[in-house]
Tab-separated table of C-alpha atoms in Angstrom:
chain	number	residue	atom	x	y	z
A	25	MET	CA	73.097	99.012	94.551
A	26	PRO	CA	69.875	100.715	95.777
A	27	PRO	CA	69.059	100.245	99.478
A	28	LEU	CA	67.096	97.163	100.369
A	29	LYS	CA	63.398	97.788	100.882
A	30	LYS	CA	60.430	95.762	101.882
A	31	VAL	CA	58.396	95.351	98.758
A	32	GLY	CA	54.634	95.207	99.234
A	33	VAL	CA	53.794	92.550	96.696
A	34	MET	CA	50.849	90.154	96.777
A	35	LEU	CA	52.076	86.707	97.672
A	36	PRO	CA	50.122	83.554	98.572
A	37	ASN	CA	48.983	83.576	102.219
A	38	LEU	CA	50.316	87.085	102.719
A	39	PHE	CA	47.065	88.302	104.313
A	40	LEU	CA	44.451	86.619	106.472
A	41	VAL	CA	40.784	87.686	106.759
A	42	ASP	CA	39.442	87.879	110.285
A	43	LYS	CA	35.903	86.579	109.692
A	44	ASN	CA	34.646	87.549	113.132
A	45	ARG	CA	35.484	91.249	112.730
A	46	GLY	CA	35.479	91.465	108.963
A	47	ARG	CA	38.942	92.977	108.610
A	48	VAL	CA	42.210	92.019	107.000
A	49	VAL	CA	45.108	91.377	109.355
A	50	ALA	CA	48.747	90.942	108.398
A	51	LYS	CA	50.122	87.460	108.262
A	52	GLY	CA	53.099	88.280	106.081
A	53	ARG	CA	55.969	88.949	108.513
A	54	PRO	CA	57.592	85.517	107.924
A	55	THR	CA	57.165	86.062	104.177
A	56	PHE	CA	58.785	89.509	104.421
A	57	GLN	CA	61.640	87.977	106.428
A	58	LEU	CA	62.076	85.421	103.678
A	59	ILE	CA	62.224	88.231	101.094
A	60	GLU	CA	64.714	90.190	103.211
A	61	SER	CA	66.870	87.096	103.713
A	62	LYS	CA	66.916	86.426	99.982
A	63	GLN	CA	67.709	90.049	99.194
A	64	SER	CA	70.434	90.047	101.842
A	65	MET	CA	72.075	87.001	100.295
A	66	GLU	CA	71.889	88.590	96.841
A	67	PHE	CA	73.373	91.796	98.258
A	68	TRP	CA	76.410	90.092	99.806
A	69	VAL	CA	77.122	87.919	96.789
A	70	THR	CA	76.718	90.824	94.367
A	71	GLN	CA	78.851	93.220	96.385
A	72	THR	CA	81.550	90.581	96.872
A	73	PHE	CA	81.669	89.960	93.143
A	74	ASN	CA	81.795	93.695	92.448
A	75	GLY	CA	84.575	94.143	95.004
A	76	VAL	CA	86.643	91.329	93.522
A	77	SER	CA	86.249	92.712	89.995
A	78	TYR	CA	87.268	96.201	91.167
A	79	GLY	CA	90.197	94.675	93.029
A	80	ALA	CA	91.236	92.901	89.821
A	81	LEU	CA	91.261	96.252	88.040
A	82	LEU	CA	93.329	97.757	90.852
A	83	PHE	CA	95.816	94.900	90.540
A	84	LEU	CA	96.418	95.700	86.881
A	85	LEU	CA	97.320	99.227	87.960
A	86	ALA	CA	99.080	98.390	91.222
A	87	GLY	CA	101.024	95.503	89.681
A	88	GLY	CA	102.865	97.982	87.484
A	89	LEU	CA	103.317	100.419	90.370
A	90	SER	CA	104.674	97.598	92.517
A	91	LEU	CA	107.424	97.096	89.952
A	92	ILE	CA	108.276	100.811	89.737
A	93	PHE	CA	107.723	101.944	93.308
A	94	GLY	CA	108.120	98.695	95.201
A	95	MET	CA	111.109	97.213	93.398
A	96	MET	CA	112.909	100.199	91.918
A	97	ARG	CA	112.020	102.673	94.720
A	98	ILE	CA	110.902	105.270	92.159
A	99	VAL	CA	108.068	107.432	93.531
A	100	ASN	CA	106.223	107.721	90.238
A	101	MET	CA	103.331	110.172	90.490
A	102	THR	CA	102.729	109.861	86.732
A	103	HIS	CA	101.500	106.288	87.117
A	104	GLY	CA	97.914	107.542	87.223
A	105	SER	CA	98.629	109.545	84.064
A	106	TYR	CA	99.744	106.358	82.299
A	107	TYR	CA	96.397	104.855	83.301
A	108	LEU	CA	94.460	107.843	81.952
A	109	LEU	CA	96.463	108.251	78.734
A	110	GLY	CA	96.265	104.524	78.063
A	111	GLY	CA	92.477	104.778	78.230
A	112	TYR	CA	92.395	107.772	75.894
A	113	VAL	CA	94.754	106.185	73.355
A	114	GLY	CA	92.730	102.974	73.443
A	115	LEU	CA	89.547	104.989	72.947
A	116	THR	CA	91.030	106.708	69.878
A	117	VAL	CA	92.197	103.413	68.402
A	118	ILE	CA	88.819	101.765	68.863
A	119	TRP	CA	87.133	104.781	67.234
A	120	ARG	CA	89.368	104.334	64.208
A	121	THR	CA	89.552	100.546	63.941
A	122	GLY	CA	86.723	99.141	66.048
A	123	SER	CA	89.127	96.546	67.494
A	124	PHE	CA	89.156	96.231	71.281
A	125	VAL	CA	92.235	93.991	71.291
A	126	LEU	CA	94.139	96.441	69.103
A	127	ALA	CA	93.074	99.260	71.411
A	128	ILE	CA	94.611	97.471	74.411
A	129	LEU	CA	97.866	96.692	72.575
A	130	ALA	CA	98.243	100.129	70.991
A	131	GLY	CA	97.429	101.974	74.202
A	132	ALA	CA	99.810	99.849	76.269
A	133	LEU	CA	102.704	100.063	73.797
A	134	ALA	CA	102.309	103.823	73.315
A	135	ILE	CA	102.385	104.485	77.058
A	136	ALA	CA	105.288	102.080	77.552
A	137	LEU	CA	107.224	104.161	75.015
A	138	ILE	CA	106.358	107.336	76.932
A	139	GLY	CA	107.570	105.640	80.102
A	140	VAL	CA	110.892	104.718	78.464
A	141	CYS	CA	111.396	108.310	77.317
A	142	GLU	CA	110.597	109.680	80.772
A	143	TRP	CA	112.964	107.202	82.411
A	144	ASN	CA	115.873	107.864	80.081
A	145	ALA	CA	115.496	111.637	80.026
A	146	PHE	CA	114.847	112.309	83.714
A	147	LEU	CA	114.301	109.537	86.235
A	148	LYS	CA	117.467	107.481	85.786
A	149	ARG	CA	119.433	110.457	87.130
A	150	LEU	CA	117.228	110.745	90.212
A	151	SER	CA	117.892	107.354	91.781
A	152	GLY	CA	117.648	107.670	95.551
A	153	GLN	CA	116.372	111.257	95.385
A	154	GLU	CA	112.773	110.859	96.524
A	155	LEU	CA	111.966	114.574	96.595
A	156	GLY	CA	113.314	115.064	93.088
A	157	GLN	CA	111.319	112.067	91.878
A	158	VAL	CA	108.092	113.379	93.416
A	159	LEU	CA	108.514	116.878	91.999
A	160	THR	CA	109.516	115.659	88.529
A	161	THR	CA	106.810	113.029	88.165
A	162	MET	CA	104.144	115.301	89.651
A	163	GLY	CA	105.070	117.937	87.085
A	164	PHE	CA	104.706	115.388	84.301
A	165	ALA	CA	101.365	114.269	85.733
A	166	LEU	CA	100.027	117.822	85.522
A	167	ILE	CA	101.428	118.231	82.001
A	168	PHE	CA	99.862	114.981	80.834
A	169	GLN	CA	96.541	115.959	82.408
A	170	ASP	CA	96.478	119.268	80.518
A	171	LEU	CA	97.494	117.594	77.259
A	172	ALA	CA	94.715	115.036	77.633
A	173	LEU	CA	92.241	117.840	78.272
A	174	ILE	CA	93.386	119.698	75.148
A	175	ILE	CA	93.357	116.639	72.877
A	176	TRP	CA	90.281	114.763	74.098
A	177	GLY	CA	88.306	117.494	75.820
A	178	GLY	CA	86.549	117.409	79.162
A	179	ASP	CA	83.708	115.018	78.353
A	180	PRO	CA	83.617	111.550	79.921
A	181	TYR	CA	83.715	108.604	77.515
A	182	THR	CA	83.045	104.910	77.748
A	183	ILE	CA	85.141	102.584	75.600
A	184	PRO	CA	82.839	100.336	73.527
A	185	VAL	CA	83.369	96.674	74.370
A	186	PRO	CA	82.896	93.736	71.987
A	187	SER	CA	79.502	92.100	71.959
A	188	VAL	CA	81.048	88.901	73.304
A	189	LEU	CA	81.933	90.785	76.509
A	190	SER	CA	78.530	92.422	76.932
A	191	GLY	CA	75.576	90.994	78.749
A	192	ALA	CA	75.606	88.917	81.902
A	193	TYR	CA	75.462	85.350	83.113
A	194	GLN	CA	72.432	84.520	85.228
A	195	ILE	CA	72.669	82.109	88.140
A	196	GLY	CA	69.306	81.900	89.841
A	197	ASP	CA	68.284	85.471	90.596
A	198	LEU	CA	71.859	86.755	90.381
A	199	TYR	CA	73.421	88.413	87.361
A	200	PHE	CA	77.192	88.458	86.774
A	201	PRO	CA	78.289	90.895	84.035
A	202	VAL	CA	80.546	89.256	81.471
A	203	TYR	CA	82.849	92.266	81.342
A	204	ARG	CA	83.589	92.082	85.060
A	205	ILE	CA	84.428	88.406	84.663
A	206	PHE	CA	86.726	89.403	81.798
A	207	ILE	CA	88.537	91.891	84.067
A	208	ILE	CA	89.067	89.200	86.703
A	209	ALA	CA	90.404	86.804	84.045
A	210	VAL	CA	92.806	89.424	82.653
A	211	ALA	CA	94.125	90.226	86.133
A	212	ALA	CA	94.603	86.526	86.900
A	213	GLY	CA	96.492	86.046	83.620
A	214	VAL	CA	98.729	89.058	84.278
A	215	ALA	CA	99.449	87.841	87.826
A	216	LEU	CA	100.439	84.409	86.509
A	217	VAL	CA	102.705	85.832	83.794
A	218	LEU	CA	104.395	88.237	86.221
A	219	TRP	CA	104.984	85.450	88.718
A	220	LEU	CA	106.500	83.205	86.068
A	221	VAL	CA	108.759	85.987	84.783
A	222	LEU	CA	109.904	87.254	88.184
A	223	GLU	CA	110.309	83.932	89.945
A	224	GLN	CA	111.024	81.330	87.276
A	225	THR	CA	113.163	82.988	84.613
A	226	ARG	CA	116.688	84.333	84.259
A	227	VAL	CA	115.296	87.791	83.472
A	228	GLY	CA	113.416	87.768	86.779
A	229	ALA	CA	116.596	86.821	88.642
A	230	MET	CA	118.405	89.696	86.948
A	231	MET	CA	115.604	92.071	87.962
A	232	ARG	CA	115.800	90.989	91.596
A	233	ALA	CA	119.588	91.277	91.589
A	234	THR	CA	119.373	94.775	90.091
A	235	VAL	CA	116.959	95.865	92.818
A	236	ASP	CA	118.772	94.236	95.745
A	237	ASP	CA	122.354	95.257	94.897
A	238	PRO	CA	122.929	97.287	91.699
A	239	GLU	CA	126.705	97.470	92.208
A	240	MET	CA	127.074	93.717	92.575
A	241	ALA	CA	124.758	93.203	89.591
A	242	ARG	CA	127.018	95.404	87.479
A	243	GLY	CA	130.003	93.445	88.721
A	244	VAL	CA	128.612	90.160	87.396
A	245	GLY	CA	127.822	91.682	84.005
A	246	ILE	CA	124.134	92.589	84.312
A	247	ASN	CA	123.045	95.617	82.319
A	248	VAL	CA	121.480	97.473	85.244
A	249	HIS	CA	120.401	100.426	83.121
A	250	GLY	CA	118.692	98.201	80.563
A	251	ILE	CA	116.939	96.093	83.210
A	252	SER	CA	115.708	99.205	85.035
A	253	MET	CA	114.370	100.648	81.795
A	254	VAL	CA	112.528	97.409	80.997
A	255	VAL	CA	110.978	97.284	84.475
A	256	PHE	CA	109.794	100.892	84.218
A	257	ALA	CA	108.366	100.288	80.735
A	258	LEU	CA	106.572	97.161	81.978
A	259	GLY	CA	105.007	99.134	84.814
A	260	ALA	CA	103.783	101.800	82.385
A	261	PHE	CA	102.515	99.062	80.040
A	262	LEU	CA	100.396	97.496	82.798
A	263	ALA	CA	99.014	100.872	83.874
A	264	ALA	CA	97.899	101.556	80.295
A	265	VAL	CA	96.276	98.117	80.053
A	266	ALA	CA	94.365	98.957	83.228
A	267	GLY	CA	93.303	102.269	81.694
A	268	VAL	CA	91.907	100.677	78.521
A	269	VAL	CA	90.164	97.884	80.418
A	270	ALA	CA	88.733	100.387	82.905
A	271	GLY	CA	87.459	102.498	79.999
A	272	GLY	CA	84.774	99.914	79.344
A	273	PHE	CA	84.084	99.540	83.060
A	274	VAL	CA	84.165	102.955	84.786
A	275	GLY	CA	84.844	105.137	81.726
A	276	VAL	CA	87.602	107.559	80.755
A	277	TYR	CA	87.344	111.105	82.056
A	278	PRO	CA	89.513	114.016	83.230
A	279	GLY	CA	90.695	113.557	86.793
A	280	ALA	CA	90.624	109.766	86.717
A	281	ASP	CA	94.427	109.748	87.034
A	282	PHE	CA	94.541	111.471	90.423
A	283	GLU	CA	91.389	109.686	91.534
A	284	ILE	CA	92.827	106.195	91.064
A	285	LEU	CA	96.457	106.866	92.041
A	286	PRO	CA	95.959	106.892	95.858
A	287	TYR	CA	94.281	103.485	95.667
A	288	ALA	CA	97.268	102.075	93.791
A	289	PHE	CA	99.713	103.427	96.382
A	290	VAL	CA	97.592	102.031	99.209
A	291	VAL	CA	97.651	98.602	97.553
A	292	VAL	CA	101.439	98.615	97.155
A	293	ILE	CA	102.197	99.925	100.638
A	294	VAL	CA	99.750	97.647	102.446
A	295	GLY	CA	100.638	94.567	100.412
A	296	GLY	CA	104.344	95.212	100.869
A	297	MET	CA	106.688	97.033	98.531
A	298	GLY	CA	108.209	94.794	95.890
A	299	SER	CA	105.882	91.866	96.620
A	300	LEU	CA	103.721	90.591	93.766
A	301	LYS	CA	101.732	88.451	96.200
A	302	GLY	CA	101.234	91.499	98.402
A	303	ALA	CA	99.983	93.547	95.449
A	304	LEU	CA	97.458	90.826	94.604
A	305	ILE	CA	96.167	90.397	98.166
A	306	GLY	CA	96.202	94.147	98.756
A	307	SER	CA	94.202	94.791	95.581
A	308	LEU	CA	91.492	92.361	96.639
A	309	MET	CA	91.386	93.866	100.141
A	310	VAL	CA	91.109	97.427	98.865
A	311	GLY	CA	88.510	96.475	96.249
A	312	LEU	CA	86.306	94.703	98.777
A	313	LEU	CA	86.683	97.332	101.501
A	314	ASP	CA	85.971	100.180	99.095
A	315	ASN	CA	82.946	98.484	97.572
A	316	PHE	CA	81.350	97.381	100.849
A	317	GLY	CA	82.194	100.700	102.491
A	318	LYS	CA	80.382	102.666	99.797
A	319	ALA	CA	77.436	100.263	99.802
A	320	LEU	CA	76.937	100.002	103.565
A	321	PHE	CA	78.345	103.270	104.912
A	322	PRO	CA	78.522	105.753	102.018
A	323	GLU	CA	79.138	108.682	104.360
A	324	LEU	CA	82.112	106.821	105.912
A	325	SER	CA	83.482	105.185	102.773
A	326	TYR	CA	86.987	106.633	103.142
A	327	PHE	CA	87.107	105.657	106.814
A	328	THR	CA	86.109	102.059	106.079
A	329	LEU	CA	88.882	101.912	103.470
A	330	PHE	CA	91.785	103.651	105.164
A	331	ALA	CA	91.188	102.756	108.828
A	332	PRO	CA	91.877	99.017	108.276
A	333	MET	CA	94.896	99.970	106.175
A	334	ALA	CA	96.273	102.100	109.016
A	335	ALA	CA	95.671	99.243	111.455
A	336	ILE	CA	97.582	96.811	109.252
A	337	LEU	CA	100.521	99.189	108.908
A	338	ALA	CA	100.546	99.775	112.667
A	339	VAL	CA	101.064	96.047	113.186
A	340	ARG	CA	103.252	95.419	110.117
A	341	PRO	CA	104.997	98.625	108.991
A	342	THR	CA	106.505	96.859	105.970
A	343	GLY	CA	103.091	95.684	104.767
A	344	LEU	CA	101.619	92.211	104.660
A	345	TYR	CA	104.385	90.629	102.571
A	346	GLY	CA	107.018	93.348	102.443
A	347	ARG	CA	110.621	92.946	103.475
A	348	ALA	CA	112.292	95.154	106.038
């Protein structure tokens, strides 16, 4: 948002003529204060809305990473690549079919399949080996980045959104883009579905048992390998959904994978590893801090984001809702 300025517009009673000396003197300071107050209110409401919508996008990405990194303890550096490739696949599908819904489904399913292949071929053998996980997944991230550059080139793209999601709702002098509201709604729906699955279903209980004590889970007949594969695929699926949705919001471009990945890790670590509630609260915190930091202190935007995160971790090393 451009910096707030005093706008020299002609308003009723803005100037007063001094009849004795024949000159115009300013009478408009209260009017300017009224303008500034109104602009200030618009600024805070707009930036809060923008921060919440960006936080909703981060939750779509960090929700999947919370499953992979927080629950399974897999340091997956290719999570940003799933986000980027999901956006590119969705872009290709919408070029061919014109269907935004099909682009989301196709992109998410394709990346989930890639995630399953990566898990079965490499990561399932690296359980508990953090260094091996980092090196392997970082290598795949670089490979995926080069492949995306070869296939889609280096130009930035914006995924076309349906006309029903374009435009904005006006409330007074404020405008709320429909697409940002759509992102918030999608994130809320995903959060609700994940909560129901993890906390209210037998599959969720099996997932928690697999994470807490794999040996005991095997002993009671749970297919630990199958559950782990499903969790990893679900994380990749959500990252790809975030990539397609973000394509109509911030665009799809080379380097977006490594640009967004640190934010996702910050969300998971601050919210608490393995905590869906922590991922949701952390996403909103990061979205708001990042947005207000860039708007108010652009030269200190990283400080305003990471300094509060460091303070939280100093007080609660396991994150807001993490378990020791």
